[in-house]
Amino acid sequence: MRTCYVGQVCSKNLGQKVTLYGWVHRRRDHGGVIFIDLRDRTGLVQIVFSPDKQVFSAAETLRNEFCIGITGIVQSRPDGTVNVDMSTGNLEVLCDEITVFNAAISLPFQLDDTNLSENTRLLNRVLDLRRVKMQKNLMTRYSVSSAVRSFLDRMGFIEIETPMLTKSTPEGARDYLVPSRVHGGHFFALPQSPQLFKQMLMISGFDRYYQITKCFRDEDLRADRQPEFTQIDCELSFLEEDEIRHIFEDMIKFIFKKVKDISLPETFPIMTWKEAMYNYGSDKPDLRVNLKLIDVTDIVADSDLKIFSNAATSSDSRVAALKVPGGVNFSRKEIDDYTKFVGIYGAKGLAYIKVNKVGDGRDGLQSPILKNINDSILLKLMEHIEVSDGDIIFFCADKNKIVNDSLGSLRVKIGHSEFGKATGIFSNSWRPLWVIDFPMFEFDDKNNRYSAVHHPFTSIKNGHDAFLDNEEYDKVISKAYDMVLNGWEIGGGSIRISNSSLQSKIFKALGIDEEMSREQFGFLLDALRYGAPPHGGIAFGLDRIVALLTNSDSIRDVIAFPKTQRAQCLITEAPSIVNDDQLKDLHIKLR
């Protein structure tokens, strides 16, 4: 039987016989004495095989990743051989017995190779997960889940499971559908969120609920998205918006301190959605980047530069600037690359002005657009932007969304670049915040109707009923709130609608008529009539929190068996074709 885990061998074990299990991390033959580093999920320890021991011949057959068990005496390493990079680096185990549980074939890659493609890693995920970094990532994930439960249990929450097979609804992302064998032609949907069930739990009297649960969305993937992801899902009754935010602000601070000993700010700043979009071009601003968008719409309204004046005089457009201190030395190629970059977000171009010397007026500026800007407007621009020698100013003029997406993304790109880090534009710190007061609705040009910015069960801000009744949907603000950390939205929630009358009005605004609302959400509307309490909640992305704590670029690095960017599992080759008999049982015929 195992005495302890490999990484737990310590000075208290000196002179003791221990039994350890694990994998051969590496093997070294030093003039007749064989050393191996034995590895398990807790770390490494050096095992010594002396030529005068019977186990020596067995040690000669060992290769990397053989699964073995050893028994031996713990001893101090000789002077000069201590490995300070290992927690057990001052100790070794002189092996007396060895058991080879299973040999390993030649590996497709070495576990310490840092230049592996993601496809190679995912195809060989069993080996990839043996790597020290991945082992640490998944252990951190476990620690986060444990910390969440510890905090919420202490705060009086109870964990309740909700169904995985539920009803497809028309709002939100595409559902993953599951055909019913028993009810031919009918389908379940995998949940995008336990939203409706947790609201019904509030109505049922379970006033503090949580669940760490899988959710599913059939949508295009990015580094921070997966078709199946894990959500820390929470709901509370009889609390106001600021009280809910306070509880979960404390939860995140508790997690970061307990798991990684990171002290987040005592109080998270609060920013309205309008302010975030206006100054940062994003509803999840990365505050580590010390740059802001500067609106110049009014100043350039009379400009001879048509792309400026046309945008400035259009109700749904803006002209904004991004001042980059020290950027005057950007090369033509760098500027061209930035222009191509903003083109990804729909920008038709990226105008710029280099500020060589402010005191020289127009002569101290350099730009192809100067000839189309008169002295009066140019002076107002330079004063409003507060330029200094050495600045470069980028301009974008277009629809609000295009300008915000383009300059907001350029802001982050420059901030995270080597230039941004070298010049102090980027500060490596933890910068959480709350973004509040989201619009309730946004107009969907493709479908020619309004859709919910968060979801249709979000309540509206006090005093905004008149806007709803007068069908001024673009003026309605919701009681929604997102927690943002270093440019990642890690949690989002809202105060929910707790009466059926308001819920019906919201459905109407979304173009969901009474018949459809009864068909899709009748069970919720009925439940709201049975004395529903005021309630609200929030859901955090567990994968995103762990990715931040482990400094991972993608949530795929903190999920044991993730999908690729094409939503495939390379190990099991899923999704896969099923046979005709299975389809027949499900009343399905492929086209």
Coordinates of C-alpha atoms in Angstrom, one line a residue:
M1 CA 0.0 0.0 0.0
R2 CA 1.2 3.5 -0.8
T3 CA 2.9 5.2 2.2
C4 CA 2.3 8.7 0.8
Y5 CA 2.2 10.7 -2.5
V6 CA 5.5 11.4 -4.2
G7 CA 5.4 15.1 -3.6
Q8 CA 4.7 14.6 0.1
V9 CA 8.0 12.9 0.9
C10 CA 9.8 15.1 3.4
S11 CA 12.5 15.3 6.0
K12 CA 10.1 13.6 8.5
N13 CA 10.5 10.4 6.4
L14 CA 14.3 10.3 6.7
G15 CA 15.4 6.8 7.5
Q16 CA 11.9 5.4 6.9
K17 CA 10.8 2.8 4.4
V18 CA 8.2 4.2 2.0
T19 CA 6.1 2.8 -0.8
L20 CA 5.4 5.1 -3.7
Y21 CA 3.4 4.8 -7.0
G22 CA 3.7 6.8 -10.1
W23 CA 5.3 7.3 -13.5
V24 CA 8.9 7.4 -14.7
H25 CA 9.3 11.1 -15.5
R26 CA 12.9 10.7 -16.7
R27 CA 15.7 8.1 -16.3
R28 CA 19.5 8.8 -16.0
D29 CA 22.3 6.2 -15.9
H30 CA 25.4 7.7 -14.2
G31 CA 28.3 5.3 -14.3
G32 CA 26.5 2.2 -13.0
V33 CA 24.1 4.0 -10.7
I34 CA 20.6 4.6 -12.2
F35 CA 18.4 7.5 -11.2
I36 CA 14.8 8.1 -12.1
D37 CA 12.5 11.0 -11.2
L38 CA 9.2 9.4 -10.1
R39 CA 6.1 11.5 -10.7
D40 CA 2.5 11.6 -9.5
R41 CA 0.0 14.4 -9.3
T42 CA 1.7 15.9 -6.3
G43 CA 5.2 16.3 -7.7
L44 CA 8.5 14.5 -8.3
V45 CA 11.1 12.6 -6.1
Q46 CA 14.4 11.1 -7.1
I47 CA 14.7 7.3 -6.9
V48 CA 18.2 5.7 -6.7
F49 CA 19.0 2.2 -7.9
S50 CA 22.3 0.8 -6.7
P51 CA 24.1 -1.8 -8.8
D52 CA 24.5 -4.1 -5.7
K53 CA 20.7 -4.3 -5.3
Q54 CA 18.6 -7.0 -7.0
V55 CA 16.3 -4.3 -8.4
F56 CA 19.1 -2.9 -10.6
S57 CA 18.4 -5.1 -13.6
A58 CA 14.7 -4.2 -13.5
A59 CA 15.7 -0.5 -13.4
E60 CA 17.7 -0.9 -16.5
T61 CA 14.5 -1.7 -18.4
L62 CA 12.7 1.4 -17.3
R63 CA 11.8 4.1 -19.8
N64 CA 9.8 7.3 -19.6
E65 CA 6.1 6.9 -18.6
F66 CA 6.4 3.4 -17.3
C67 CA 3.8 3.0 -14.5
I68 CA 5.6 1.6 -11.5
G69 CA 5.6 1.2 -7.7
I70 CA 8.8 1.3 -5.6
T71 CA 9.7 0.6 -2.0
G72 CA 12.8 2.0 -0.4
I73 CA 14.5 4.1 2.3
V74 CA 14.4 7.9 2.3
Q75 CA 17.8 9.5 2.6
S76 CA 19.4 12.9 2.2
R77 CA 21.0 13.7 -1.1
P78 CA 24.8 13.9 -1.1
D79 CA 26.3 17.4 -0.8
G80 CA 26.3 19.2 -4.1
T81 CA 23.4 17.2 -5.6
V82 CA 20.4 19.1 -4.1
N83 CA 17.8 20.2 -6.7
V84 CA 16.3 23.5 -5.5
D85 CA 13.7 23.4 -8.3
M86 CA 12.0 20.3 -6.7
S87 CA 10.1 20.4 -3.4
T88 CA 11.7 17.1 -2.6
G89 CA 15.1 18.2 -4.0
N90 CA 17.1 17.6 -0.9
L91 CA 15.9 13.9 -0.6
E92 CA 16.0 10.7 -2.5
V93 CA 14.7 7.1 -2.1
L94 CA 17.1 4.2 -2.2
C95 CA 15.0 1.5 -3.9
D96 CA 14.8 -2.0 -2.5
E97 CA 11.7 -3.3 -4.4
I98 CA 10.1 -2.3 -7.7
T99 CA 6.9 -3.4 -9.5
V100 CA 6.3 -2.5 -13.1
F101 CA 2.5 -2.2 -13.5
N102 CA 2.7 -1.4 -17.1
A103 CA 5.3 -0.4 -19.7
A104 CA 4.7 2.5 -22.1
I105 CA 5.2 2.5 -25.8
S106 CA 7.3 5.2 -27.5
L107 CA 5.6 8.5 -26.9
P108 CA 4.3 10.8 -29.7
F109 CA 6.0 13.7 -27.9
Q110 CA 8.1 14.5 -24.9
L111 CA 6.1 15.8 -22.0
D112 CA 8.4 18.7 -21.5
D113 CA 8.0 19.9 -25.1
T114 CA 6.6 23.4 -25.0
N115 CA 6.1 23.8 -28.7
L116 CA 3.3 21.3 -29.3
S117 CA 0.3 22.2 -31.5
E118 CA -3.0 22.2 -29.8
N119 CA -4.3 19.5 -32.1
T120 CA -1.4 17.2 -31.1
R121 CA -2.2 17.9 -27.4
L122 CA -5.9 17.3 -27.7
L123 CA -5.5 14.2 -29.8
N124 CA -3.1 12.8 -27.1
R125 CA -4.9 14.4 -24.2
V126 CA -4.1 11.5 -21.8
L127 CA -0.5 12.2 -22.1
D128 CA -1.0 16.0 -22.3
L129 CA -2.8 15.8 -18.9
R130 CA 0.3 14.2 -17.4
R131 CA 2.3 17.3 -18.0
V132 CA 3.1 19.3 -14.8
K133 CA 1.4 22.5 -16.0
M134 CA -1.9 20.6 -16.9
Q135 CA -1.8 18.7 -13.6
K136 CA -1.5 22.0 -11.7
N137 CA -4.3 23.6 -13.8
L138 CA -6.8 20.9 -13.0
M139 CA -5.8 20.9 -9.3
T140 CA -6.4 24.6 -9.3
R141 CA -9.8 24.0 -10.9
Y142 CA -10.6 21.5 -8.1
S143 CA -9.5 24.1 -5.5
V144 CA -11.7 26.8 -7.0
S145 CA -14.8 24.5 -6.9
S146 CA -14.0 23.6 -3.3
A147 CA -13.6 27.2 -2.4
V148 CA -16.9 28.1 -4.0
R149 CA -18.8 25.4 -2.1
S150 CA -17.1 26.4 1.2
F151 CA -18.1 30.1 0.7
L152 CA -21.6 29.5 -0.4
D153 CA -22.3 26.8 2.2
R154 CA -21.2 29.3 4.9
M155 CA -23.5 31.9 3.4
G156 CA -26.6 29.7 3.7
F157 CA -26.9 28.5 0.1
I158 CA -28.0 25.0 -0.7
E159 CA -26.9 23.1 -3.7
I160 CA -29.8 21.8 -5.9
E161 CA -29.5 20.0 -9.2
T162 CA -31.7 21.0 -12.1
P163 CA -32.5 18.9 -15.3
M164 CA -30.1 18.4 -18.2
L165 CA -33.0 17.5 -20.5
T166 CA -35.3 20.4 -20.8
K167 CA -37.3 22.5 -23.3
S168 CA -35.9 24.4 -26.2
T169 CA -36.7 28.2 -26.1
P170 CA -36.5 30.7 -28.9
E171 CA -34.2 33.2 -27.2
G172 CA -30.5 33.2 -26.8
A173 CA -27.9 31.0 -28.6
R174 CA -28.7 27.9 -30.5
D175 CA -29.7 24.9 -28.4
Y176 CA -28.2 21.5 -28.6
L177 CA -31.2 19.3 -29.4
V178 CA -31.8 15.7 -28.1
P179 CA -34.4 13.7 -30.1
S180 CA -36.9 11.7 -28.0
R181 CA -37.3 8.0 -28.8
V182 CA -40.5 7.7 -26.8
H183 CA -42.1 10.8 -28.2
G184 CA -41.4 10.7 -31.9
G185 CA -40.8 14.0 -33.6
H186 CA -40.2 15.8 -30.2
F187 CA -37.0 17.0 -28.8
F188 CA -35.3 17.9 -25.6
A189 CA -32.7 20.7 -25.4
L190 CA -29.6 20.7 -23.3
P191 CA -29.7 23.7 -21.0
Q192 CA -27.9 26.9 -22.0
S193 CA -28.5 27.9 -18.3
P194 CA -30.6 26.6 -15.4
Q195 CA -32.3 30.1 -15.5
L196 CA -36.0 29.1 -15.4
F197 CA -35.5 26.3 -13.0
K198 CA -33.7 28.4 -10.5
Q199 CA -36.3 31.1 -10.7
M200 CA -38.9 28.4 -10.0
L201 CA -36.8 27.3 -7.0
M202 CA -37.1 30.8 -5.7
I203 CA -40.8 30.7 -6.0
S204 CA -40.7 27.3 -4.3
G205 CA -39.1 28.9 -1.2
F206 CA -35.5 27.8 -1.6
D207 CA -34.3 31.3 -1.2
R208 CA -30.5 30.7 -1.6
Y209 CA -29.6 28.2 -4.3
Y210 CA -26.4 27.3 -6.1
Q211 CA -25.1 24.7 -8.5
I212 CA -21.8 24.0 -10.2
T213 CA -23.2 22.7 -13.4
K214 CA -22.6 22.0 -17.1
C215 CA -24.3 24.3 -19.7
F216 CA -24.4 23.9 -23.5
R217 CA -24.5 26.4 -26.3
D218 CA -24.2 25.6 -30.0
E219 CA -22.3 28.7 -31.0
D220 CA -19.1 29.8 -32.7
L221 CA -16.1 29.2 -30.4
R222 CA -13.4 31.5 -29.1
A223 CA -10.6 31.1 -26.6
D224 CA -13.1 31.8 -23.8
R225 CA -15.9 29.7 -25.1
Q226 CA -16.7 26.0 -25.4
P227 CA -19.9 24.1 -26.6
E228 CA -20.1 22.7 -23.0
F229 CA -18.9 24.8 -20.1
T230 CA -19.2 24.9 -16.4
Q231 CA -21.2 27.5 -14.6
I232 CA -21.3 28.5 -11.0
D233 CA -25.0 29.2 -10.9
C234 CA -26.6 31.2 -8.0
E235 CA -30.0 32.7 -7.2
L236 CA -31.3 34.6 -4.1
S237 CA -34.6 36.0 -2.9
F238 CA -35.4 39.2 -1.0
L239 CA -32.2 41.1 -1.8
E240 CA -31.5 44.2 -3.8
E241 CA -29.0 44.4 -6.7
D242 CA -26.2 46.0 -4.6
E243 CA -26.6 43.4 -1.9
I244 CA -26.3 40.6 -4.4
R245 CA -23.2 42.2 -5.9
H246 CA -21.6 42.6 -2.5
I247 CA -22.0 38.9 -1.7
F248 CA -20.4 37.7 -4.9
E249 CA -17.7 40.3 -4.8
D250 CA -16.8 38.7 -1.4
M251 CA -17.0 35.3 -3.0
I252 CA -14.5 36.1 -5.8
K253 CA -12.1 37.8 -3.3
F254 CA -12.4 34.6 -1.1
I255 CA -11.6 32.3 -4.0
F256 CA -8.5 34.3 -5.2
K257 CA -7.1 34.6 -1.7
K258 CA -7.7 30.9 -0.7
V259 CA -6.6 29.3 -4.0
K260 CA -3.7 31.5 -5.0
D261 CA -3.2 33.9 -2.1
I262 CA -4.1 36.9 -4.3
S263 CA -5.6 39.9 -2.6
L264 CA -8.1 41.6 -4.9
P265 CA -9.1 45.2 -4.2
E266 CA -11.3 45.7 -1.1
T267 CA -14.1 47.2 -3.2
F268 CA -14.6 46.7 -6.9
P269 CA -15.3 49.9 -8.9
I270 CA -18.7 50.2 -10.6
M271 CA -19.1 51.5 -14.2
T272 CA -22.2 51.9 -16.2
W273 CA -22.5 50.1 -19.5
K274 CA -22.7 53.5 -21.3
E275 CA -19.5 54.7 -19.7
A276 CA -17.7 51.5 -20.5
M277 CA -18.7 51.6 -24.2
Y278 CA -18.0 55.4 -24.4
N279 CA -14.5 55.2 -22.9
Y280 CA -13.3 51.7 -23.7
G281 CA -15.4 50.5 -26.6
S282 CA -16.2 47.3 -24.7
D283 CA -18.6 46.1 -22.0
K284 CA -15.7 44.1 -20.5
P285 CA -12.9 46.7 -20.4
D286 CA -9.4 45.6 -19.4
L287 CA -8.4 48.3 -17.0
R288 CA -4.8 47.2 -17.0
V289 CA -4.5 49.1 -20.3
N290 CA -4.1 52.8 -19.5
L291 CA -5.7 54.1 -22.7
K292 CA -9.2 55.5 -23.3
L293 CA -11.3 56.3 -26.3
I294 CA -11.9 60.0 -26.7
D295 CA -15.1 61.0 -28.4
V296 CA -14.6 63.8 -31.0
T297 CA -18.0 63.5 -32.8
D298 CA -19.2 67.1 -32.1
I299 CA -15.8 68.6 -33.0
V300 CA -15.5 67.1 -36.5
A301 CA -19.2 67.5 -37.5
D302 CA -18.3 70.4 -39.9
S303 CA -15.1 68.8 -41.1
D304 CA -14.3 68.6 -44.8
L305 CA -13.3 65.0 -44.3
K306 CA -16.5 63.4 -45.4
I307 CA -16.0 60.1 -43.5
F308 CA -15.8 62.2 -40.3
S309 CA -18.7 64.6 -41.0
N310 CA -21.0 61.8 -42.3
A311 CA -20.5 59.8 -39.1
A312 CA -20.7 62.8 -36.9
T313 CA -24.1 63.8 -38.3
S314 CA -25.6 60.3 -38.2
S315 CA -27.7 59.4 -35.1
D316 CA -26.3 55.9 -34.7
S317 CA -22.6 56.7 -35.4
R318 CA -19.7 58.3 -33.7
V319 CA -16.1 59.5 -34.3
A320 CA -13.6 58.5 -31.7
A321 CA -9.9 58.9 -31.1
L322 CA -7.3 56.7 -29.4
K323 CA -4.2 58.6 -28.2
V324 CA -1.1 56.4 -27.8
P325 CA 1.7 58.2 -25.9
G326 CA 5.1 57.4 -27.5
G327 CA 3.5 56.0 -30.7
V328 CA 5.0 58.7 -33.0
N329 CA 7.7 56.2 -33.9
F330 CA 5.3 53.6 -35.2
S331 CA 6.4 52.5 -38.6
R332 CA 4.3 52.7 -41.7
K333 CA 4.1 48.9 -41.6
E334 CA 2.9 48.9 -38.0
I335 CA 0.2 51.4 -38.9
D336 CA -0.9 49.3 -41.9
D337 CA -1.0 46.2 -39.7
Y338 CA -3.3 48.1 -37.2
T339 CA -5.5 49.2 -40.1
K340 CA -5.9 45.6 -41.2
F341 CA -6.6 44.6 -37.7
V342 CA -9.5 47.0 -37.2
G343 CA -10.8 45.9 -40.6
I344 CA -11.7 42.6 -38.9
Y345 CA -14.3 44.5 -36.9
G346 CA -15.8 46.3 -39.9
A347 CA -13.8 49.5 -39.9
K348 CA -13.2 50.8 -43.4
G349 CA -9.9 52.5 -42.4
L350 CA -7.8 53.9 -39.6
A351 CA -6.9 57.6 -39.8
Y352 CA -4.0 58.8 -37.8
I353 CA -2.1 62.0 -36.8
K354 CA 1.5 61.8 -35.5
V355 CA 2.4 64.6 -33.0
N356 CA 6.1 65.4 -33.5
K357 CA 6.0 68.8 -31.7
V358 CA 2.9 70.4 -30.3
G359 CA 4.5 73.9 -30.2
D360 CA 4.9 74.0 -34.0
G361 CA 1.1 73.8 -34.6
R362 CA 0.2 72.2 -37.9
D363 CA 3.8 72.0 -38.9
G364 CA 4.5 69.8 -35.9
L365 CA 1.9 67.2 -37.1
Q366 CA 2.2 64.5 -39.6
S367 CA -0.8 62.8 -41.4
P368 CA -2.4 62.2 -44.8
I369 CA -5.7 63.7 -43.4
L370 CA -4.4 67.1 -42.3
K371 CA -5.2 68.7 -45.6
N372 CA -8.9 68.0 -45.0
I373 CA -9.0 69.5 -41.5
N374 CA -9.1 73.3 -41.1
D375 CA -7.0 75.1 -38.5
S376 CA -10.0 75.7 -36.2
I377 CA -11.1 72.1 -36.0
L378 CA -7.5 70.9 -35.8
L379 CA -6.9 73.2 -32.8
K380 CA -10.0 72.0 -31.0
L381 CA -9.1 68.4 -31.6
M382 CA -5.6 68.8 -30.2
E383 CA -6.9 70.6 -27.1
H384 CA -9.7 68.1 -26.5
I385 CA -7.4 65.1 -26.9
E386 CA -4.7 66.8 -24.8
V387 CA -1.8 65.8 -27.1
S388 CA 1.8 65.8 -26.1
D389 CA 5.0 65.5 -28.1
G390 CA 5.5 61.9 -29.3
D391 CA 1.8 60.9 -29.4
I392 CA 0.0 59.2 -32.2
I393 CA -3.7 59.6 -32.5
F394 CA -5.8 57.0 -34.2
F395 CA -9.3 57.9 -35.5
C396 CA -12.3 55.8 -36.4
A397 CA -15.6 57.0 -37.8
D398 CA -18.5 54.7 -38.4
K399 CA -21.5 53.1 -36.8
N400 CA -21.3 53.0 -33.0
K401 CA -20.7 49.3 -32.8
I402 CA -18.0 49.3 -35.5
V403 CA -16.1 52.2 -33.8
N404 CA -16.4 50.7 -30.4
D405 CA -15.4 47.2 -31.5
S406 CA -12.5 48.5 -33.7
L407 CA -10.9 51.1 -31.4
G408 CA -11.8 49.0 -28.2
S409 CA -9.9 46.0 -29.6
L410 CA -7.0 48.2 -30.9
R411 CA -6.7 49.7 -27.4
V412 CA -6.2 46.2 -26.0
K413 CA -3.9 45.0 -28.8
I414 CA -1.5 48.0 -28.3
G415 CA -1.7 47.8 -24.5
H416 CA -0.8 44.1 -24.5
S417 CA 2.0 44.5 -27.1
E418 CA 5.7 44.7 -26.1
F419 CA 5.4 48.4 -26.9
G420 CA 2.6 48.7 -24.4
K421 CA 4.4 46.9 -21.7
A422 CA 7.7 48.7 -22.3
T423 CA 6.1 52.1 -22.2
G424 CA 3.9 51.5 -19.1
I425 CA 0.6 51.6 -21.0
F426 CA 0.0 48.2 -19.6
S427 CA 0.3 47.4 -15.9
N428 CA 0.3 43.8 -14.8
S429 CA -2.2 43.8 -11.9
W430 CA -5.7 42.5 -11.0
R431 CA -8.3 45.0 -12.1
P432 CA -11.9 43.8 -11.3
L433 CA -15.0 45.9 -11.8
W434 CA -18.8 45.8 -12.1
V435 CA -20.5 46.9 -15.2
I436 CA -24.1 47.8 -14.6
D437 CA -27.1 49.5 -16.2
F438 CA -27.1 47.5 -19.4
P439 CA -29.7 48.3 -22.1
M440 CA -32.7 46.0 -21.8
F441 CA -33.0 45.6 -25.5
E442 CA -30.9 45.8 -28.7
F443 CA -32.3 46.0 -32.2
D444 CA -31.7 42.9 -34.3
D445 CA -31.4 44.3 -37.9
K446 CA -31.3 40.8 -39.4
N447 CA -34.7 39.8 -37.9
N448 CA -36.1 43.3 -37.8
R449 CA -37.0 43.1 -34.1
Y450 CA -35.7 43.7 -30.6
S451 CA -33.8 41.1 -28.7
A452 CA -32.8 40.9 -25.0
V453 CA -29.3 42.0 -24.2
H454 CA -29.0 39.6 -21.3
H455 CA -32.2 37.4 -21.3
P456 CA -35.9 38.1 -21.3
F457 CA -36.3 37.4 -17.6
T458 CA -34.3 40.4 -16.5
S459 CA -36.1 43.1 -14.7
I460 CA -36.0 46.8 -15.7
K461 CA -34.7 49.7 -13.8
N462 CA -37.2 51.5 -11.5
G463 CA -39.0 54.3 -13.4
H464 CA -38.5 52.8 -16.8
D465 CA -42.0 51.3 -17.1
A466 CA -43.2 54.3 -19.1
F467 CA -40.6 53.7 -21.8
L468 CA -41.8 50.1 -22.0
D469 CA -45.5 51.1 -22.2
N470 CA -44.7 53.7 -24.9
E471 CA -42.6 51.2 -26.8
E472 CA -39.5 53.3 -26.5
Y473 CA -37.5 50.1 -26.1
D474 CA -34.1 51.7 -26.9
K475 CA -34.5 53.8 -23.7
V476 CA -35.2 50.9 -21.3
I477 CA -32.4 50.1 -18.9
S478 CA -32.2 46.7 -17.1
K479 CA -31.2 45.7 -13.6
A480 CA -28.3 43.6 -15.0
Y481 CA -24.7 43.5 -13.9
D482 CA -21.5 41.8 -15.1
M483 CA -18.4 41.2 -13.1
V484 CA -15.3 41.8 -15.3
L485 CA -11.7 41.0 -14.5
N486 CA -8.8 41.9 -16.7
G487 CA -10.9 42.1 -19.8
W488 CA -12.8 38.8 -19.2
E489 CA -16.4 38.7 -18.2
I490 CA -16.3 36.2 -15.4
G491 CA -19.9 36.5 -14.2
G492 CA -23.2 38.0 -15.2
G493 CA -26.5 38.3 -13.5
S494 CA -29.6 40.5 -12.9
I495 CA -32.6 41.1 -10.8
R496 CA -35.3 38.9 -12.3
I497 CA -38.9 39.7 -13.3
S498 CA -41.1 38.5 -10.4
N499 CA -44.6 39.2 -11.7
S500 CA -46.3 37.8 -14.7
S501 CA -47.6 41.2 -16.0
L502 CA -44.2 42.7 -16.5
Q503 CA -42.9 39.4 -17.9
S504 CA -45.7 39.5 -20.5
K505 CA -44.8 43.1 -21.5
I506 CA -41.2 42.0 -22.0
F507 CA -42.3 39.1 -24.2
K508 CA -44.4 41.5 -26.3
A509 CA -41.4 43.9 -26.8
L510 CA -39.4 40.9 -28.0
G511 CA -42.1 40.0 -30.6
I512 CA -43.2 37.0 -28.6
D513 CA -47.0 37.0 -28.9
E514 CA -49.3 35.7 -26.2
E515 CA -49.8 32.4 -27.9
M516 CA -46.1 31.8 -28.2
S517 CA -45.3 33.0 -24.7
R518 CA -47.9 30.5 -23.3
E519 CA -46.5 27.7 -25.4
Q520 CA -42.8 28.4 -24.5
F521 CA -43.0 29.9 -21.0
G522 CA -46.5 29.1 -19.7
F523 CA -45.1 27.2 -16.8
L524 CA -43.1 30.2 -15.7
L525 CA -46.0 32.7 -16.1
D526 CA -48.2 30.4 -14.0
A527 CA -45.6 30.0 -11.3
L528 CA -45.1 33.8 -11.1
R529 CA -48.8 34.1 -10.1
Y530 CA -48.3 31.9 -6.9
G531 CA -46.7 34.6 -4.7
A532 CA -43.3 34.9 -6.3
P533 CA -40.7 36.6 -4.1
P534 CA -38.4 39.4 -5.5
H535 CA -35.3 37.6 -6.6
G536 CA -32.1 37.8 -8.6
G537 CA -28.9 36.0 -9.2
I538 CA -25.6 35.6 -11.1
A539 CA -23.7 32.9 -12.9
F540 CA -19.9 32.7 -13.1
G541 CA -17.8 30.9 -15.7
L542 CA -15.7 28.5 -13.7
D543 CA -13.5 27.8 -16.7
R544 CA -12.8 31.5 -17.1
I545 CA -11.9 32.0 -13.4
V546 CA -9.5 29.1 -13.5
A547 CA -7.9 30.3 -16.7
L548 CA -7.2 33.7 -15.1
L549 CA -5.8 32.1 -12.0
T550 CA -3.5 29.8 -14.0
N551 CA -2.5 32.5 -16.5
S552 CA -3.9 30.4 -19.3
D553 CA -4.6 31.9 -22.7
S554 CA -7.5 29.6 -23.4
I555 CA -10.1 27.9 -21.3
R556 CA -9.3 24.7 -23.1
D557 CA -6.2 24.5 -20.9
V558 CA -8.2 24.2 -17.8
I559 CA -10.8 21.7 -19.0
A560 CA -9.8 18.0 -18.8
F561 CA -11.3 17.0 -22.2
P562 CA -12.3 20.1 -24.2
K563 CA -13.6 20.4 -27.7
T564 CA -11.6 22.0 -30.5
Q565 CA -12.5 25.3 -32.1
R566 CA -14.6 23.3 -34.5
A567 CA -16.5 21.8 -31.6
Q568 CA -14.9 18.3 -32.0
C569 CA -13.5 15.8 -29.5
L570 CA -10.4 14.5 -31.2
I571 CA -9.9 11.6 -28.8
T572 CA -13.3 10.0 -29.3
E573 CA -13.9 11.5 -32.8
A574 CA -17.2 13.0 -31.7
P575 CA -19.5 14.1 -33.2
S576 CA -19.7 10.9 -35.2
I577 CA -22.1 9.2 -37.6
V578 CA -24.7 6.9 -36.0
N579 CA -26.2 3.8 -37.7
D580 CA -29.6 3.7 -39.4
D581 CA -31.2 1.6 -36.7
Q582 CA -30.4 4.3 -34.1
L583 CA -31.9 7.0 -36.3
K584 CA -35.0 4.9 -37.0
D585 CA -35.5 4.5 -33.2
L586 CA -35.4 8.3 -32.9
H587 CA -37.8 8.8 -35.9
I588 CA -35.1 10.7 -37.8
K589 CA -34.2 10.5 -41.5
L590 CA -31.1 12.3 -42.7
R591 CA -31.3 14.5 -45.8

